[in-house]
């Protein structure tokens, strides 16, 4: 056994101790060596990913449930790992949170998101004048002594206005060190940066921190959204959370909205905005711009519609292109390219004999494209 082997086995024993809870010692165990060696390899590869720009940022739009406008985007990290393809956060973030790797990743995501926000604002892309860019912060990064200075330095470097940035923390982060976290959040708010609580409802049951922390937005966890429309009181719980948040001067964003019925129910309960696969998946910046169209908003919200004796469902969209995109996969209609205007009547939409596109005179954004309303019979 040479010195190199000895150090390697000591490293493997150290990682095993970390895995089992830290503040303990472990002997090197050859039976655990392959699994621990894999974790050591992952750490090395992840450090290299940070240094060599293998991490990429995708953005998921946040949509107003009032008018379908894109009011924000959430920055989500992906790892384009050589020979492995695109890896989602659950494949590497839990491991990164066990070390200072997560701080390096958080800094990368923050800077990358702000650079993209600055580019959108420069070109007025995605209606950037009122766009909010959300960035998730890990507990370890929030507890860094220089967090506020780090954030302000990124804003100065990129030229992003503070009110465009929203920082998201979890309930666990908020309650780990209340005094310290509260002071940090207040400093951020004083400089115009918004604060949101992510995955609300999955952490501590105590709600007292909501009165003491400077919070702008509660992001309702997907588990609550899944309960909307069920018979087990899911909608009542969501309505109570929305009412409480509004009473405290906060806005509510629903996460993980996957179906039109969920969006409609959330809208009726007074939820402010939503994000999820029903509207759009997380996309690279270019793909997001292509989907939405420069300066356009989106809506995938299907709501009940009664107009005289005519009953149906209504999908509000700020462009006919987006409206067709929402239903094209189901009706096999070709997507129009660019800003091509679809015909007023399209056959076979959403399983009905006809899907009528009614153009309105209200323009959406700076472009010439009007809003569109799609009416679908209840039997569809």
Coordinates of C-alpha atoms in Angstrom, one line a residue:
X1 CA 0.0 0.0 0.0
X2 CA 1.7 3.2 -1.1
X3 CA 1.0 6.7 0.1
X4 CA -1.3 7.5 -2.8
X5 CA -3.5 4.5 -2.0
X6 CA -3.5 5.4 1.7
X7 CA -4.7 8.9 1.0
X8 CA -7.4 7.7 -1.4
X9 CA -8.8 5.2 1.1
X10 CA -8.7 7.9 3.8
X11 CA -10.7 10.2 1.5
X12 CA -13.3 7.4 0.8
X13 CA -13.7 6.9 4.6
X14 CA -14.1 10.6 5.1
X15 CA -16.9 10.7 2.5
X16 CA -18.6 7.8 4.1
X17 CA -18.6 9.7 7.4
X18 CA -20.1 12.7 5.8
X19 CA -22.8 10.5 4.2
X20 CA -23.7 9.0 7.6
X21 CA -24.2 12.3 9.3
X22 CA -20.9 14.0 9.9
X23 CA -19.3 14.6 13.3
X24 CA -18.2 11.0 13.4
X25 CA -15.4 8.8 12.2
X26 CA -15.4 5.8 9.9
X27 CA -12.9 3.1 9.0
X28 CA -12.2 2.4 5.3
X29 CA -14.5 -0.4 4.2
X30 CA -13.7 -2.1 0.9
X31 CA -17.4 -3.1 0.5
X32 CA -18.4 0.6 0.4
X33 CA -15.5 1.7 -1.7
X34 CA -17.2 1.6 -5.2
X35 CA -20.2 3.7 -4.1
X36 CA -18.1 6.2 -2.2
X37 CA -15.6 6.4 -5.1
X38 CA -18.5 7.3 -7.4
X39 CA -19.4 10.2 -5.1
X40 CA -15.8 11.4 -5.1
X41 CA -15.8 11.2 -8.9
X42 CA -19.0 13.2 -9.0
X43 CA -17.6 15.9 -6.8
X44 CA -14.5 16.2 -9.0
X45 CA -16.6 16.3 -12.1
X46 CA -18.9 18.9 -10.6
X47 CA -16.1 21.2 -9.7
X48 CA -14.8 20.9 -13.2
X49 CA -18.3 21.7 -14.5
X50 CA -18.3 25.0 -12.6
X51 CA -14.9 25.9 -13.9
X52 CA -15.4 24.8 -17.5
X53 CA -18.9 26.2 -18.1
X54 CA -20.7 22.9 -18.3
X55 CA -23.6 24.3 -16.3
X56 CA -26.4 26.0 -18.3
X57 CA -29.5 28.0 -17.3
X58 CA -33.0 27.3 -18.5
X59 CA -35.9 29.6 -17.7
X60 CA -39.5 28.7 -16.9
X61 CA -42.1 31.5 -17.4
X62 CA -44.4 32.7 -14.6
X63 CA -47.8 33.7 -16.0
X64 CA -50.3 36.1 -14.5
X65 CA -53.7 34.3 -14.0
X66 CA -55.5 37.6 -14.6
X67 CA -54.4 38.4 -18.2
X68 CA -51.9 35.7 -19.2
X69 CA -49.0 38.1 -19.3
X70 CA -45.5 36.8 -18.6
X71 CA -44.6 38.5 -15.3
X72 CA -41.5 36.6 -14.6
X73 CA -39.1 33.7 -15.3
X74 CA -37.4 31.3 -12.9
X75 CA -33.8 30.4 -13.5
X76 CA -33.2 26.7 -13.2
X77 CA -29.7 25.1 -13.5
X78 CA -28.9 22.1 -15.7
X79 CA -25.6 20.2 -16.0
X80 CA -24.5 19.5 -19.6
X81 CA -22.2 16.7 -18.5
X82 CA -19.9 15.2 -21.2
X83 CA -20.9 11.6 -22.1
X84 CA -24.0 11.9 -19.9
X85 CA -26.1 14.6 -21.5
X86 CA -28.3 17.1 -19.7
X87 CA -28.7 16.3 -16.0
X88 CA -31.5 17.8 -13.9
X89 CA -30.9 19.4 -10.5
X90 CA -32.0 16.4 -8.5
X91 CA -29.1 14.4 -10.0
X92 CA -26.4 16.7 -8.5
X93 CA -27.8 19.6 -6.3
X94 CA -28.4 17.4 -3.2
X95 CA -24.8 16.3 -3.4
X96 CA -23.6 19.9 -4.0
X97 CA -25.5 21.1 -0.9
X98 CA -23.3 18.9 1.3
X99 CA -20.2 21.0 0.4
X100 CA -19.2 24.5 -0.7
X101 CA -19.9 23.4 -4.3
X102 CA -23.5 24.7 -3.8
X103 CA -22.2 28.2 -3.1
X104 CA -20.2 28.2 -6.4
X105 CA -23.3 27.0 -8.3
X106 CA -25.5 29.6 -6.7
X107 CA -23.1 32.3 -7.7
X108 CA -23.0 31.0 -11.2
X109 CA -26.8 30.9 -11.5
X110 CA -27.2 34.3 -10.0
X111 CA -24.7 35.9 -12.4
X112 CA -26.0 34.0 -15.5
X113 CA -29.6 34.9 -14.8
X114 CA -28.8 38.6 -14.3
X115 CA -26.7 38.6 -17.5
X116 CA -29.7 37.2 -19.4
X117 CA -32.1 39.6 -17.8
X118 CA -29.8 42.5 -18.8
X119 CA -29.8 41.2 -22.4
X120 CA -33.6 40.9 -22.4
X121 CA -34.0 44.4 -21.0
X122 CA -31.6 45.8 -23.6
X123 CA -33.7 44.3 -26.4
X124 CA -37.0 44.7 -24.6
X125 CA -37.3 40.9 -25.0
X126 CA -40.2 39.1 -23.3
X127 CA -41.6 42.5 -22.1
X128 CA -38.5 42.9 -19.9
X129 CA -39.5 46.2 -18.5
X130 CA -41.8 44.5 -16.0
X131 CA -40.1 41.1 -16.0
X132 CA -39.0 39.5 -12.7
X133 CA -36.1 37.0 -12.8
X134 CA -36.2 34.5 -9.9
X135 CA -33.1 32.8 -8.6
X136 CA -33.1 30.1 -5.9
X137 CA -30.6 30.4 -3.1
X138 CA -29.4 27.5 -1.0
X139 CA -29.3 27.7 2.8
X140 CA -25.5 27.6 2.7
X141 CA -25.4 30.6 0.3
X142 CA -27.9 32.6 2.3
X143 CA -25.8 32.1 5.5
X144 CA -22.7 33.4 3.8
X145 CA -21.6 36.6 5.6
X146 CA -21.1 38.5 2.3
X147 CA -24.4 37.5 0.5
X148 CA -25.8 41.0 0.2
X149 CA -22.5 42.3 -1.1
X150 CA -22.3 39.4 -3.6
X151 CA -25.8 40.1 -4.9
X152 CA -25.2 43.9 -5.2
X153 CA -21.9 43.3 -7.0
X154 CA -23.6 41.1 -9.6
X155 CA -26.3 43.8 -10.1
X156 CA -23.7 46.4 -10.7
X157 CA -21.7 44.2 -13.1
X158 CA -24.7 43.3 -15.2
X159 CA -26.7 46.6 -14.9
X160 CA -29.8 44.8 -13.8
X161 CA -32.3 46.9 -11.8
X162 CA -32.8 45.5 -8.3
X163 CA -36.5 45.4 -8.7
X164 CA -36.1 42.9 -11.6
X165 CA -34.5 40.3 -9.3
X166 CA -36.4 38.0 -7.0
X167 CA -34.5 35.7 -4.6
X168 CA -36.1 32.5 -3.5
X169 CA -35.4 30.8 -0.2
X170 CA -37.1 27.8 1.4
X171 CA -38.9 27.7 4.7
X172 CA -36.1 25.6 6.1
X173 CA -33.6 28.4 5.2
X174 CA -35.9 31.0 6.8
X175 CA -36.1 29.2 10.1
X176 CA -32.5 27.9 10.5
X177 CA -31.3 31.2 12.0
X178 CA -34.2 33.6 12.1
X179 CA -32.4 36.7 13.3
X180 CA -29.5 36.4 10.9
X181 CA -31.8 35.4 7.9
X182 CA -34.2 38.2 8.8
X183 CA -31.5 40.8 8.8
X184 CA -30.1 39.6 5.5
X185 CA -33.6 39.7 3.8
X186 CA -34.3 43.2 5.2
X187 CA -31.0 44.4 3.7
X188 CA -31.9 43.0 0.3
X189 CA -35.4 44.4 0.5
X190 CA -34.1 47.9 1.4
X191 CA -32.2 47.8 -1.9
X192 CA -35.3 47.0 -3.9
X193 CA -34.7 43.2 -4.3
X194 CA -37.8 41.0 -4.0
X195 CA -37.9 38.0 -1.7
X196 CA -40.0 34.8 -2.2
X197 CA -40.5 31.7 -0.1
X198 CA -40.2 28.7 -2.4
X199 CA -42.1 25.4 -2.0
X200 CA -44.3 26.9 0.6
X201 CA -46.2 24.4 2.7
X202 CA -43.6 21.6 2.6
X203 CA -41.4 22.9 5.5
X204 CA -42.1 23.9 9.1
X205 CA -45.7 24.2 10.2
X206 CA -45.1 27.4 12.1
X207 CA -46.3 30.5 10.2
X208 CA -45.1 33.1 12.6
X209 CA -42.1 33.9 10.5
X210 CA -44.3 35.3 7.8
X211 CA -45.2 38.3 10.0
X212 CA -41.6 39.0 10.9
X213 CA -39.7 38.4 7.6
X214 CA -39.9 40.9 4.7
X215 CA -41.4 38.5 2.1
X216 CA -43.1 39.6 -1.1
X217 CA -44.2 36.3 -2.6
X218 CA -45.2 32.8 -1.4
X219 CA -44.7 30.1 -4.0
X220 CA -47.3 27.4 -3.4
X221 CA -45.8 23.9 -3.6
X222 CA -46.9 21.5 -6.3
X223 CA -48.4 19.2 -3.7
X224 CA -51.0 21.8 -2.9
X225 CA -51.7 22.4 -6.6
X226 CA -52.2 18.7 -7.2
X227 CA -54.9 18.8 -4.5
X228 CA -57.0 21.5 -6.2
X229 CA -60.2 20.0 -7.6
X230 CA -60.1 16.9 -5.4
X231 CA -62.7 16.0 -2.8
X232 CA -60.3 16.0 0.2
X233 CA -60.4 19.7 0.9
X234 CA -57.4 20.6 -1.2
X235 CA -59.1 23.7 -2.7
X236 CA -60.1 24.9 0.8
X237 CA -56.5 24.7 2.0
X238 CA -55.2 26.6 -1.1
X239 CA -57.9 29.3 -0.7
X240 CA -56.9 29.7 3.0
X241 CA -53.3 30.1 2.1
X242 CA -54.1 32.7 -0.7
X243 CA -56.4 34.6 1.7
X244 CA -53.7 34.7 4.4
X245 CA -51.0 35.8 2.0
X246 CA -53.1 38.6 0.6
X247 CA -54.0 39.8 4.1
X248 CA -50.2 40.0 4.8
X249 CA -49.6 42.0 1.6
X250 CA -48.0 39.1 -0.3
X251 CA -48.6 37.6 -3.7
X252 CA -49.1 33.9 -4.4
X253 CA -47.5 32.0 -7.2
X254 CA -48.6 28.4 -7.8
X255 CA -45.9 25.9 -8.9
X256 CA -46.2 22.8 -10.9
X257 CA -49.5 23.6 -12.7
X258 CA -49.9 20.8 -15.3
X259 CA -53.5 20.9 -16.3
X260 CA -56.0 23.5 -17.5
X261 CA -58.4 22.6 -14.7
X262 CA -55.8 23.4 -12.1
X263 CA -55.1 26.8 -13.7
X264 CA -58.8 27.6 -13.9
X265 CA -59.4 26.6 -10.2
X266 CA -56.4 28.6 -9.0
X267 CA -57.7 31.6 -11.0
X268 CA -61.1 31.3 -9.3
X269 CA -59.5 31.1 -5.9
X270 CA -57.7 34.4 -6.4
X271 CA -54.2 33.1 -7.1
X272 CA -52.0 35.8 -8.6
X273 CA -49.7 33.8 -11.0
X274 CA -48.6 30.3 -11.9
X275 CA -45.9 28.3 -13.6
X276 CA -45.7 24.7 -14.7
X277 CA -45.8 22.4 -17.7
X278 CA -49.3 23.5 -18.6
X279 CA -47.8 26.9 -19.6
X280 CA -44.3 26.0 -20.6
X281 CA -41.4 23.7 -19.6
X282 CA -38.1 25.3 -18.6
X283 CA -36.3 26.3 -21.8
X284 CA -33.0 27.7 -22.9
X285 CA -33.2 31.5 -23.4
X286 CA -33.4 31.3 -27.2
X287 CA -36.0 28.6 -27.2
X288 CA -38.1 30.6 -24.7
X289 CA -38.0 33.7 -26.9
X290 CA -38.9 31.6 -30.0
X291 CA -41.9 30.1 -28.2
X292 CA -43.2 33.3 -26.8
X293 CA -42.3 35.7 -29.5
X294 CA -40.5 38.9 -28.7
X295 CA -42.5 41.1 -26.5
X296 CA -45.5 38.7 -26.3
X297 CA -47.1 37.2 -23.2
X298 CA -48.7 33.9 -22.9
X299 CA -51.7 32.3 -21.3
X300 CA -52.7 28.7 -21.1
X301 CA -55.5 29.4 -18.7
X302 CA -58.8 27.7 -19.7
X303 CA -61.7 29.2 -17.8
X304 CA -65.5 28.6 -18.0
X305 CA -67.2 30.9 -20.4
X306 CA -70.9 31.9 -20.6
X307 CA -71.9 34.3 -23.3
X308 CA -75.6 34.6 -23.6
X309 CA -76.9 31.1 -24.2
X310 CA -73.5 29.9 -25.4
X311 CA -71.6 27.9 -22.9
X312 CA -68.1 26.8 -23.4
X313 CA -64.5 27.0 -22.3
X314 CA -62.3 30.0 -23.1
X315 CA -58.5 30.1 -23.5
X316 CA -57.1 33.6 -23.3
X317 CA -53.9 34.1 -25.2
X318 CA -52.0 37.3 -26.1
X319 CA -51.1 35.9 -29.5
X320 CA -52.9 33.6 -31.9
X321 CA -49.6 31.8 -32.4
X322 CA -49.5 30.8 -28.7
X323 CA -53.1 29.8 -28.7
X324 CA -52.5 27.5 -31.6
X325 CA -49.4 26.1 -29.9
X326 CA -51.4 25.2 -26.8
X327 CA -53.9 23.1 -28.9
X328 CA -51.8 22.0 -31.9
X329 CA -50.5 18.9 -30.2
X330 CA -54.0 17.7 -29.6
X331 CA -55.5 18.6 -32.9
X332 CA -52.4 18.0 -35.0
X333 CA -52.6 21.5 -36.5
X334 CA -49.3 22.8 -37.9
X335 CA -47.7 25.7 -36.0
X336 CA -47.6 28.9 -38.0
X337 CA -44.1 30.3 -38.4
X338 CA -43.0 33.7 -37.1
X339 CA -45.8 36.1 -36.8
X340 CA -48.0 34.5 -39.4
X341 CA -51.7 35.1 -38.6
X342 CA -53.9 32.0 -38.5
X343 CA -57.2 31.9 -40.3
X344 CA -60.2 32.8 -38.1
X345 CA -61.6 29.3 -38.2
X346 CA -59.5 26.2 -37.7
X347 CA -61.0 22.7 -38.1
X348 CA -60.5 19.9 -35.6
X349 CA -59.3 22.1 -32.7
X350 CA -59.1 20.3 -29.3
X351 CA -61.3 17.5 -30.5
X352 CA -64.3 19.6 -31.6
X353 CA -65.7 20.1 -35.1
X354 CA -64.4 23.7 -35.1
X355 CA -62.3 26.0 -33.0
X356 CA -63.1 29.6 -33.5
X357 CA -60.4 32.3 -33.0
X358 CA -62.0 35.6 -32.2
X359 CA -59.6 38.5 -32.6
X360 CA -59.8 41.4 -30.2
X361 CA -58.7 45.0 -30.8
X362 CA -56.7 45.2 -27.6
X363 CA -53.0 45.0 -28.6
X364 CA -50.6 42.9 -26.5
X365 CA -47.2 44.6 -26.0
X366 CA -45.4 46.7 -28.5
X367 CA -46.0 44.5 -31.5
X368 CA -49.0 44.5 -33.9
X369 CA -50.3 41.1 -32.8
X370 CA -53.8 41.4 -31.1
X371 CA -55.1 39.2 -28.3
X372 CA -56.9 36.1 -29.2
X373 CA -59.7 34.2 -27.6
X374 CA -60.4 30.6 -28.4
X375 CA -63.9 29.3 -27.6
X376 CA -64.4 25.5 -27.4
X377 CA -67.7 23.8 -26.9
X378 CA -68.2 22.1 -23.5
X379 CA -68.4 18.8 -25.2
X380 CA -64.8 19.1 -26.4

